[in-house]
C-alpha angles and dihedrals in degrees: 000000000000113000120242102273129229105241112200130195120273134207125270088254088069099040103030092216144078111307102213102133140188123208121225125187121220122208115186110228090225089058093059119097111214094162092106092045140282124291115263114269119199119192113171140130090274104034141031107185143145127202124232122298111233112229125216117248111283094017120132136197114236126203137209124202107213118212092227128072094251139014109252111239125189134178123192129175140167133188115240129190093280109002141024118251113217134183119185118182138184116194135179142163123247110202126225136019105276142158092240091059093047091049091050092050093048098044108033110043107129094014120135122241142174108220125206119196122190118220104228092204104049098020094233122136123225126200124213110207133025132230108300090002105080134161118255128220096242111156144025133181112194121192131187114169142115092289101050149334111227147119127226112211125195129198116194137191130195091200122100094228118123125211119287130204104263116224096188130089126256098180095097139347113270117261114268 
């Protein structure tokens, strides 16, 4: 299978829009090793954090550079007769018409991911998803016309969990 690609930013010539991007990091759920236990999650009145996810040997963390300043995150929920229905979503635009985008679309629809977003103002990282409760690549909307060439990608989660500050590193996979 094709590995999750790194998708870098492209020039305005390729995207025909403002090129102020935000990097997200994608960690495939199947690449996470929970055999020694789950990372510590702290949810209190003063902190909402999660420790580092341990990756399996040979696993890597991919990144996408979105063509917009921030990834758009939404959370909607409603209380039913017995349970609460929740839909959390994280969406962003990948600029250009490229092989890496096509390969991601073809090979990763329905796959589970943990997504880390860096706050460009305060430098903190936030993770979307928790152990055993990931986000799924659910939707894409690819455009190639006279106005732009881009692809909107959406990751969704049916779990009620909100983002946590991520205390792990996404710069490189840990040494095996």
